[in-house]
Amino acid sequence: MRAKPAILLVDDEIRSLEALERTLEDDFTLFTAQGGAEALAILESEFIQVVVSDQRMPDMSGVEFLKQVRERCPQVIRIILSGYTDNADIIAAVNDAGIYQYLLKPWRPESLLLTVQGAVELFRLQQENELLNIELKASEPWLKVKVDSKREQMRERSAMDNIVRAPDSSMSKICALLARVSPFDISVLIEGESGVGKELLARALHYASHRRDRPFVVENCAAMPEQLLESELFGHKRGAFTGAYQDRIGLFQQADGGTIFLDEIGETSPAFQAKLLRVLQEGEIRPVGSPRPLKVNVRVVSATNKLLPELVRAGQFREDLYYRLSAFTVSVPPLRERPQDIPLIAQALLDEARHHYQRPAARFGEDTLQALQDYRWPGNVRQLRNEINRMLVLSDDDLLGAELLSAEVLQAAAEEQVAELAFLTGLPGDLKTRMDELEKQILRETLTRQRWNKTRAAAELGLSRVGLRNKLTRYGLEK
């Protein structure tokens, strides 16, 4: 059973002490004293949490007594009772004795009980706060090690060398260029279609720079209206607009010393562009509703899926801002222009999905990887990720065959194989070699189109299931 909180009651009048005891005895462990000297002796020997003292006592006043309590046991919560409303007493009680509450006599039992309960809760919170401070001081080295370890993990995971690509990929040249420019504090503009990995490159650029130990902050400029975007990036003062109930620190301020990545910069309005230009020129922001600017030290990396020079010519994007943002520009090719990357990226995405969906043994069939390479991926890596997640959710076993692909991807794979059939008719070689290759491709195209349903494929080709299986084994197409 938990011990009751200990309360010390101090009053020179016996009846007053008895009245206090009757009110508080059910909820607290009570100690009583008829003067300040006796009460101080009790404080030396008992763990007291709250002192309730009368003001007018013969040996010393309540204020004088509680002043000594404050000096000797500052953690004890102090309450004073008085039948007088002398302003000097009240001021002295607050300033000298640091009291929690000044109660006037005659006090009401329920009011006194609530006041003492509040004082006990305050004592508890004080104790918890002290313990937390002690724990925080004790764990400071451990926390620093943990933060440094997580930062190092993020740095390794976001390293330029860890961007998935084939050895002969055009992405290798882009990564080399970004690594070359990373030590220099110039603005970088990353161009490319949606989903090609612009944020991934921006993050790698940040962690390759001298700002790596400072924040990397991301904002999609197309995701919110102009006023909210300005508040999000620059911050605002309380009352600056409807709904601004408190001050807000903007992302530029949060990124101070680090990097801010502004995605879809081509979607911003001319008014916002003028304010962003000031940040780049002067190195300072002005929170919405603030009369004073704030200095910030931030590297700006921006990205767009539009051609900004065309927007400049059309009057939709400020020319001066464009030149500020594009001190160094890289263009990221879409996935269809680097098909050699698709199997590696697909495998990396599958590794992520296997962990997320708890399917550690899931793997691609060879026909699946070929179909993925045959598709043009207008949504780039983002669309590829969705396709792989879809396959993993739909699969009943660990082998992810081509039959699990969406109709759009399968149709593109079938069309690619038809084109390959037309190409094979012009290949050199004897008749048997060319006919075998043609037959292999016809089998593959039919199975892909039929989602690897062998019964339907055999019926279309005029074969039995056994005959189809034998041909698949002969040409190495059996899953």
Coordinates of C-alpha atoms in Angstrom, one line a residue:
M1 CA 0.0 0.0 0.0
R2 CA 1.4 3.4 -1.0
A3 CA 2.3 5.7 1.9
K4 CA 0.2 8.8 2.3
P5 CA 1.9 12.2 1.6
A6 CA 3.3 13.8 4.7
I7 CA 1.9 17.2 5.7
L8 CA 3.2 19.4 8.5
L9 CA 0.6 21.6 10.2
V10 CA 1.8 24.6 12.2
D11 CA -0.5 26.7 14.5
D12 CA -0.2 28.0 18.0
E13 CA -3.9 27.4 18.7
I14 CA -4.8 23.7 19.5
R15 CA -8.4 24.0 18.2
S16 CA -7.1 25.3 14.9
L17 CA -4.7 22.4 14.6
E18 CA -7.6 20.0 15.4
A19 CA -9.8 21.5 12.7
L20 CA -7.0 21.1 10.2
E21 CA -6.4 17.5 11.2
R22 CA -10.1 16.6 10.8
T23 CA -10.1 18.0 7.3
L24 CA -6.9 16.4 6.1
E25 CA -6.4 13.1 8.1
D26 CA -8.2 10.8 5.7
D27 CA -5.9 11.7 2.8
F28 CA -2.5 12.5 4.4
T29 CA -0.1 11.5 7.1
L30 CA -0.1 14.5 9.4
F31 CA 2.5 16.0 11.7
T32 CA 1.7 19.0 14.0
A33 CA 3.6 21.7 15.7
Q34 CA 2.6 24.7 17.8
G35 CA 5.4 27.0 16.8
G36 CA 8.1 27.6 14.3
A37 CA 11.0 26.1 16.3
E38 CA 9.1 22.9 16.9
A39 CA 8.2 22.7 13.2
L40 CA 11.8 23.1 12.1
A41 CA 12.8 20.2 14.3
I42 CA 10.2 18.0 12.7
L43 CA 11.4 19.0 9.2
E44 CA 14.9 17.9 10.2
S45 CA 13.7 14.4 11.1
E46 CA 10.7 13.7 8.7
F47 CA 10.2 13.6 5.0
I48 CA 7.7 16.4 4.7
Q49 CA 6.1 17.3 1.4
V50 CA 3.8 20.3 2.3
V51 CA 3.8 22.7 5.2
V52 CA 0.6 24.5 6.2
S53 CA 1.4 27.4 8.6
D54 CA -0.6 30.0 10.5
Q55 CA 0.7 33.6 10.0
R56 CA 0.3 35.0 13.6
M57 CA 2.3 32.9 16.1
P58 CA 4.1 34.1 19.3
D59 CA 7.7 32.8 18.6
M60 CA 7.9 33.8 15.0
S61 CA 5.5 34.8 12.2
G62 CA 4.4 32.4 9.5
V63 CA 6.3 34.3 6.9
E64 CA 9.5 34.2 9.0
F65 CA 9.1 30.5 9.6
L66 CA 8.4 29.7 6.0
K67 CA 11.3 31.8 4.9
Q68 CA 13.6 29.5 7.0
V69 CA 11.8 26.4 5.5
R70 CA 12.6 27.8 2.0
E71 CA 16.3 28.1 2.9
R72 CA 16.6 24.7 4.6
C73 CA 14.2 22.6 2.5
P74 CA 13.4 24.4 -0.7
Q75 CA 11.6 21.5 -2.3
V76 CA 8.9 21.6 0.4
I77 CA 5.7 23.3 -0.8
R78 CA 4.6 26.1 1.5
I79 CA 1.0 27.3 2.3
I80 CA 0.1 30.1 4.7
L81 CA -3.1 30.7 6.6
S82 CA -4.2 34.1 7.9
G83 CA -7.2 35.9 9.3
Y84 CA -5.8 39.2 8.2
T85 CA -5.5 40.8 4.7
D86 CA -2.5 42.9 5.4
N87 CA -0.9 43.7 2.1
A88 CA 2.6 43.8 3.6
D89 CA 2.1 40.3 4.9
I90 CA 0.9 39.0 1.6
I91 CA 3.8 40.6 -0.3
A92 CA 6.4 39.3 2.2
A93 CA 4.8 35.8 2.0
V94 CA 5.2 35.8 -1.8
N95 CA 8.6 37.4 -2.1
D96 CA 10.4 36.2 1.0
A97 CA 8.8 32.8 1.8
G98 CA 8.0 31.8 -1.8
I99 CA 4.6 30.4 -0.8
Y100 CA 2.4 28.2 -3.0
Q101 CA -0.9 29.6 -1.7
Y102 CA -2.2 32.3 0.7
L103 CA -5.5 31.2 2.3
L104 CA -7.7 33.4 4.4
K105 CA -9.5 32.4 7.6
P106 CA -12.1 31.1 8.0
W107 CA -11.1 28.6 5.4
R108 CA -13.6 26.2 3.8
P109 CA -12.7 22.5 4.3
E110 CA -13.2 21.5 0.6
S111 CA -11.1 24.5 -0.5
L112 CA -8.2 23.6 1.9
L113 CA -8.3 20.0 0.8
L114 CA -8.1 20.9 -2.9
T115 CA -5.2 23.3 -2.2
V116 CA -3.2 20.7 -0.3
Q117 CA -3.8 18.1 -2.9
G118 CA -2.6 20.5 -5.5
A119 CA 0.5 21.2 -3.5
V120 CA 1.3 17.5 -3.1
E121 CA 0.9 17.1 -6.9
L122 CA 3.3 20.0 -7.5
F123 CA 5.8 18.3 -5.1
R124 CA 5.5 15.1 -7.1
L125 CA 6.1 16.8 -10.4
Q126 CA 9.1 18.6 -8.9
Q127 CA 10.6 15.3 -7.8
E128 CA 10.0 13.7 -11.2
N129 CA 11.6 16.6 -13.0
E130 CA 14.7 16.4 -10.8
L131 CA 14.9 12.6 -11.5
L132 CA 14.6 13.2 -15.3
N133 CA 17.3 15.9 -15.2
I134 CA 19.6 13.4 -13.4
E135 CA 18.8 10.7 -15.9
L136 CA 19.3 13.0 -18.8
K137 CA 22.7 14.1 -17.4
A138 CA 23.7 10.5 -16.8
S139 CA 22.6 9.4 -20.3
E140 CA 24.0 12.4 -22.2
P141 CA 27.1 10.5 -23.4
W142 CA 25.0 7.5 -24.4
L143 CA 22.5 9.7 -26.2
K144 CA 25.3 11.4 -28.1
V145 CA 26.7 8.1 -29.2
K146 CA 23.3 6.9 -30.3
V147 CA 22.6 10.1 -32.3
D148 CA 26.0 9.9 -33.9
S149 CA 25.5 6.3 -34.8
K150 CA 22.1 7.0 -36.4
R151 CA 23.6 10.0 -38.3
E152 CA 26.4 7.7 -39.6
Q153 CA 23.9 5.1 -40.7
M154 CA 21.9 7.7 -42.6
R155 CA 25.1 9.0 -44.2
E156 CA 26.1 5.6 -45.4
R157 CA 22.6 4.8 -46.7
S158 CA 22.4 8.1 -48.5
A159 CA 26.0 7.9 -50.0
M160 CA 26.4 8.6 -53.7
D161 CA 28.0 5.2 -54.2
N162 CA 24.9 3.5 -52.7
I163 CA 22.5 4.9 -55.4
V164 CA 21.4 1.7 -57.2
R165 CA 22.6 1.6 -60.8
A166 CA 24.3 -0.6 -63.3
P167 CA 28.1 -0.1 -64.0
D168 CA 27.4 1.4 -67.4
S169 CA 24.4 3.5 -66.3
S170 CA 24.1 7.2 -67.2
M171 CA 23.4 7.8 -63.5
S172 CA 27.1 7.1 -62.8
K173 CA 28.1 10.3 -64.6
I174 CA 25.4 12.3 -62.7
C175 CA 26.6 11.0 -59.4
A176 CA 30.2 11.8 -60.2
L177 CA 29.1 15.4 -61.1
L178 CA 27.2 15.8 -57.9
A179 CA 30.1 14.4 -55.8
R180 CA 32.4 16.9 -57.5
V181 CA 30.1 19.9 -56.7
S182 CA 29.1 18.8 -53.2
P183 CA 31.9 20.6 -51.2
F184 CA 31.0 23.9 -52.7
D185 CA 28.1 26.1 -51.4
I186 CA 26.4 26.7 -54.7
S187 CA 22.7 26.2 -55.5
V188 CA 21.9 23.0 -57.5
L189 CA 18.9 22.5 -59.7
I190 CA 17.9 18.8 -60.5
E191 CA 15.7 18.4 -63.5
G192 CA 13.8 15.2 -64.4
E193 CA 10.4 13.5 -64.6
S194 CA 8.4 12.7 -61.5
G195 CA 9.7 9.6 -59.8
V196 CA 13.2 9.4 -61.2
G197 CA 14.9 9.9 -57.8
K198 CA 15.5 13.7 -57.6
E199 CA 15.1 13.7 -53.8
L200 CA 17.5 10.7 -53.5
L201 CA 20.2 12.6 -55.4
A202 CA 19.6 15.8 -53.3
R203 CA 20.0 13.8 -50.1
A204 CA 23.2 12.2 -51.4
L205 CA 24.5 15.7 -52.3
H206 CA 23.8 16.9 -48.7
Y207 CA 25.5 13.9 -47.0
A208 CA 28.5 14.3 -49.3
S209 CA 28.9 18.0 -48.3
H210 CA 30.4 19.7 -45.2
R211 CA 26.9 20.3 -44.0
R212 CA 26.3 16.6 -43.5
D213 CA 25.9 16.9 -39.7
R214 CA 23.2 19.6 -40.0
P215 CA 19.6 19.1 -41.0
F216 CA 18.3 18.1 -44.4
V217 CA 14.8 19.5 -44.9
V218 CA 12.4 18.7 -47.7
E219 CA 9.4 20.7 -49.0
N220 CA 7.1 20.0 -51.9
C221 CA 6.2 23.4 -53.3
A222 CA 3.3 22.0 -55.2
A223 CA 1.6 20.5 -52.2
M224 CA 0.1 23.6 -50.6
P225 CA -1.3 27.1 -51.4
E226 CA 1.0 30.1 -51.6
Q227 CA 0.2 31.6 -48.2
L228 CA 0.7 28.3 -46.4
L229 CA 3.9 27.6 -48.3
E230 CA 5.3 30.9 -47.3
S231 CA 4.4 30.2 -43.6
E232 CA 5.8 26.7 -43.9
L233 CA 9.2 27.8 -45.3
F234 CA 9.7 31.2 -43.6
G235 CA 7.6 30.8 -40.4
H236 CA 5.0 33.2 -39.0
K237 CA 4.2 35.2 -35.9
R238 CA 1.1 34.7 -33.7
G239 CA -1.9 36.5 -35.2
A240 CA -0.3 37.0 -38.6
F241 CA -3.3 35.4 -40.3
T242 CA -6.5 33.6 -39.4
G243 CA -5.5 30.4 -37.6
A244 CA -2.0 31.6 -36.6
Y245 CA -2.5 30.9 -32.9
Q246 CA 1.1 30.7 -32.0
D247 CA 4.6 31.5 -33.5
R248 CA 5.9 29.0 -36.0
I249 CA 9.5 28.3 -36.9
G250 CA 9.9 27.9 -40.7
L251 CA 11.7 25.2 -42.5
F252 CA 14.5 27.6 -43.5
Q253 CA 15.2 28.3 -39.9
Q254 CA 15.0 24.6 -39.0
A255 CA 17.5 23.9 -41.8
D256 CA 20.0 26.6 -40.6
G257 CA 23.5 25.3 -41.3
G258 CA 22.2 22.5 -43.5
T259 CA 20.4 22.0 -46.7
I260 CA 16.8 22.6 -47.8
F261 CA 15.4 20.7 -50.8
L262 CA 12.6 22.5 -52.7
D263 CA 10.8 20.0 -54.9
E264 CA 8.5 21.1 -57.8
I265 CA 9.9 24.6 -57.7
G266 CA 8.3 25.3 -61.1
E267 CA 4.8 25.3 -59.5
T268 CA 5.4 28.4 -57.3
S269 CA 3.7 31.8 -57.9
P270 CA 5.6 34.9 -59.1
A271 CA 4.9 36.6 -55.7
F272 CA 6.5 33.7 -53.8
Q273 CA 9.4 33.6 -56.2
A274 CA 10.2 37.2 -55.3
K275 CA 10.4 36.3 -51.6
L276 CA 12.6 33.2 -52.3
L277 CA 14.9 35.3 -54.4
R278 CA 15.5 37.6 -51.4
V279 CA 16.5 34.6 -49.3
L280 CA 19.0 33.5 -51.9
Q281 CA 20.4 37.1 -52.4
E282 CA 20.5 38.3 -48.8
G283 CA 20.7 35.1 -46.8
E284 CA 17.7 36.2 -44.6
I285 CA 14.0 35.3 -44.2
R286 CA 11.1 37.4 -42.9
P287 CA 8.5 35.3 -41.0
V288 CA 4.9 36.2 -42.0
G289 CA 3.8 39.1 -39.7
S290 CA 7.3 39.8 -38.4
P291 CA 8.8 43.3 -38.7
R292 CA 12.4 42.0 -38.6
P293 CA 14.3 39.6 -40.9
L294 CA 16.3 36.7 -39.6
K295 CA 19.7 35.6 -41.0
V296 CA 19.9 31.9 -42.2
N297 CA 22.8 29.9 -43.5
V298 CA 21.2 27.3 -45.8
R299 CA 22.2 25.6 -49.1
V300 CA 19.2 25.4 -51.5
V301 CA 18.8 22.4 -53.7
S302 CA 15.7 22.6 -56.0
A303 CA 14.0 20.2 -58.4
T304 CA 11.5 20.4 -61.2
N305 CA 9.8 18.1 -63.7
K306 CA 9.2 21.1 -66.0
L307 CA 11.6 23.0 -68.3
L308 CA 12.2 26.2 -66.4
P309 CA 13.8 28.0 -69.4
E310 CA 10.4 27.6 -71.2
L311 CA 8.5 28.9 -68.1
V312 CA 10.9 31.9 -68.1
R313 CA 10.2 32.7 -71.7
A314 CA 6.5 32.3 -71.0
G315 CA 6.7 34.8 -68.1
Q316 CA 5.7 32.2 -65.5
F317 CA 9.0 32.0 -63.8
R318 CA 11.4 34.8 -62.8
E319 CA 14.6 34.8 -64.8
D320 CA 16.7 36.2 -62.0
L321 CA 15.5 33.4 -59.7
Y322 CA 16.2 30.8 -62.3
Y323 CA 19.8 31.8 -62.6
R324 CA 20.1 31.9 -58.8
L325 CA 18.8 28.3 -58.5
S326 CA 20.6 26.9 -61.5
A327 CA 24.2 27.7 -60.6
F328 CA 24.7 24.0 -61.2
T329 CA 22.2 21.9 -63.1
V330 CA 21.9 18.2 -63.6
S331 CA 19.2 16.3 -65.7
V332 CA 18.2 12.9 -64.5
P333 CA 17.2 10.5 -67.3
P334 CA 13.9 8.6 -67.0
L335 CA 14.0 4.9 -66.3
R336 CA 13.1 4.0 -69.9
E337 CA 16.4 5.5 -71.0
R338 CA 18.4 3.3 -68.7
P339 CA 16.8 -0.2 -68.9
Q340 CA 20.0 -1.8 -67.5
D341 CA 19.2 -0.2 -64.2
I342 CA 15.7 -1.8 -63.9
P343 CA 16.7 -5.3 -62.7
L344 CA 18.9 -3.8 -60.0
I345 CA 16.4 -1.2 -58.9
A346 CA 13.6 -3.8 -58.9
Q347 CA 15.7 -6.1 -56.7
A348 CA 16.4 -3.3 -54.3
L349 CA 12.7 -2.4 -54.1
L350 CA 11.8 -6.0 -53.6
D351 CA 14.3 -6.2 -50.7
E352 CA 12.5 -3.3 -49.0
A353 CA 9.1 -4.7 -49.7
R354 CA 10.1 -8.2 -48.4
H355 CA 11.0 -6.6 -45.1
H356 CA 7.9 -4.5 -44.9
Y357 CA 5.4 -7.3 -45.8
Q358 CA 7.4 -10.0 -43.9
R359 CA 8.0 -12.1 -47.0
P360 CA 11.8 -12.8 -46.7
A361 CA 11.9 -15.5 -49.4
A362 CA 10.0 -13.7 -52.2
R363 CA 12.0 -13.6 -55.5
F364 CA 11.5 -12.6 -59.1
G365 CA 11.1 -15.2 -61.9
E366 CA 13.3 -14.6 -65.0
D367 CA 10.2 -13.9 -67.1
T368 CA 9.2 -11.2 -64.6
L369 CA 12.5 -9.3 -64.8
Q370 CA 12.4 -9.4 -68.6
A371 CA 8.8 -8.1 -68.6
L372 CA 9.9 -5.3 -66.2
Q373 CA 12.7 -4.3 -68.6
D374 CA 10.4 -4.3 -71.6
Y375 CA 8.0 -1.8 -70.0
R376 CA 8.7 2.0 -70.4
W377 CA 7.7 3.1 -66.9
P378 CA 6.1 6.5 -67.4
G379 CA 5.9 6.9 -63.6
N380 CA 9.6 5.8 -63.3
V381 CA 10.8 4.4 -60.0
R382 CA 7.7 5.4 -58.1
Q383 CA 5.5 3.3 -60.5
L384 CA 8.0 0.4 -60.4
R385 CA 7.8 0.4 -56.6
N386 CA 4.0 0.3 -56.7
E387 CA 4.1 -2.6 -59.2
I388 CA 6.4 -4.7 -57.0
N389 CA 4.3 -4.0 -53.9
R390 CA 1.2 -5.1 -55.8
M391 CA 2.9 -8.3 -57.0
L392 CA 4.0 -9.2 -53.4
V393 CA 0.5 -8.6 -52.0
L394 CA -1.2 -10.7 -54.8
S395 CA 1.3 -13.7 -54.7
D396 CA 0.4 -16.9 -53.0
D397 CA 3.9 -18.3 -53.0
D398 CA 7.4 -16.8 -53.0
L399 CA 8.1 -16.9 -56.7
L400 CA 6.8 -13.7 -58.3
G401 CA 5.9 -14.7 -61.8
A402 CA 5.0 -12.5 -64.8
E403 CA 1.3 -13.5 -64.4
L404 CA 1.2 -11.2 -61.3
L405 CA 2.1 -8.1 -63.3
S406 CA -0.6 -5.6 -64.2
A407 CA -2.3 -5.8 -67.6
E408 CA -0.5 -2.6 -68.7
V409 CA 2.9 -4.0 -68.1
L410 CA 2.1 -7.4 -69.6
Q411 CA 0.7 -5.8 -72.7
A412 CA 3.9 -3.8 -73.2
A413 CA 6.0 -6.9 -72.7
A414 CA 4.0 -8.8 -75.3
E415 CA 4.3 -6.0 -77.8
E416 CA 8.1 -5.9 -77.3
Q417 CA 8.3 -9.7 -77.9
V418 CA 6.3 -9.3 -81.1
A419 CA 8.7 -6.7 -82.3
E420 CA 11.6 -9.1 -81.3
L421 CA 9.9 -11.9 -83.4
A422 CA 9.9 -9.6 -86.5
F423 CA 13.6 -8.8 -85.8
L424 CA 14.5 -12.5 -85.6
T425 CA 13.3 -13.3 -89.1
G426 CA 16.2 -11.3 -90.4
L427 CA 18.9 -13.0 -88.3
P428 CA 21.7 -15.1 -90.0
G429 CA 22.1 -18.8 -89.3
D430 CA 20.8 -22.1 -90.6
L431 CA 17.1 -22.8 -90.8
K432 CA 16.9 -25.0 -87.6
T433 CA 18.7 -22.4 -85.4
R434 CA 16.4 -19.6 -86.7
M435 CA 13.3 -21.7 -86.3
D436 CA 14.2 -22.8 -82.8
E437 CA 14.7 -19.1 -81.8
L438 CA 11.4 -18.1 -83.4
E439 CA 9.6 -20.9 -81.6
K440 CA 11.1 -19.9 -78.3
Q441 CA 10.0 -16.3 -78.7
I442 CA 6.5 -17.3 -79.8
L443 CA 6.1 -19.5 -76.7
R444 CA 7.4 -16.7 -74.5
E445 CA 5.1 -14.1 -76.1
T446 CA 2.0 -16.3 -75.8
L447 CA 2.7 -17.2 -72.1
T448 CA 3.3 -13.6 -71.2
R449 CA 0.1 -12.5 -72.8
Q450 CA -1.8 -15.4 -71.1
R451 CA -0.3 -14.5 -67.7
W452 CA 1.6 -17.8 -67.8
N453 CA -1.7 -19.8 -67.7
K454 CA -0.4 -22.9 -69.5
T455 CA -3.8 -24.4 -70.2
R456 CA -4.8 -21.3 -72.2
A457 CA -1.4 -21.0 -73.8
A458 CA -1.4 -24.6 -74.9
A459 CA -5.0 -24.3 -76.3
E460 CA -4.0 -21.2 -78.3
L461 CA -0.9 -22.9 -79.7
G462 CA -2.6 -26.2 -80.5
L463 CA -0.5 -28.2 -78.0
S464 CA -1.2 -30.5 -75.2
R465 CA -0.1 -29.4 -71.7
V466 CA 2.6 -32.2 -71.8
G467 CA 3.7 -31.0 -75.2
L468 CA 3.9 -27.4 -74.0
R469 CA 5.8 -28.4 -70.9
N470 CA 8.4 -30.3 -72.9
K471 CA 9.0 -27.3 -75.2
L472 CA 9.3 -25.0 -72.2
T473 CA 11.9 -27.3 -70.7
R474 CA 13.8 -27.6 -74.0
Y475 CA 14.1 -23.8 -74.3
G476 CA 14.7 -23.1 -70.7
L477 CA 11.4 -21.3 -70.2
E478 CA 9.9 -23.5 -67.5
K479 CA 9.5 -21.4 -64.3

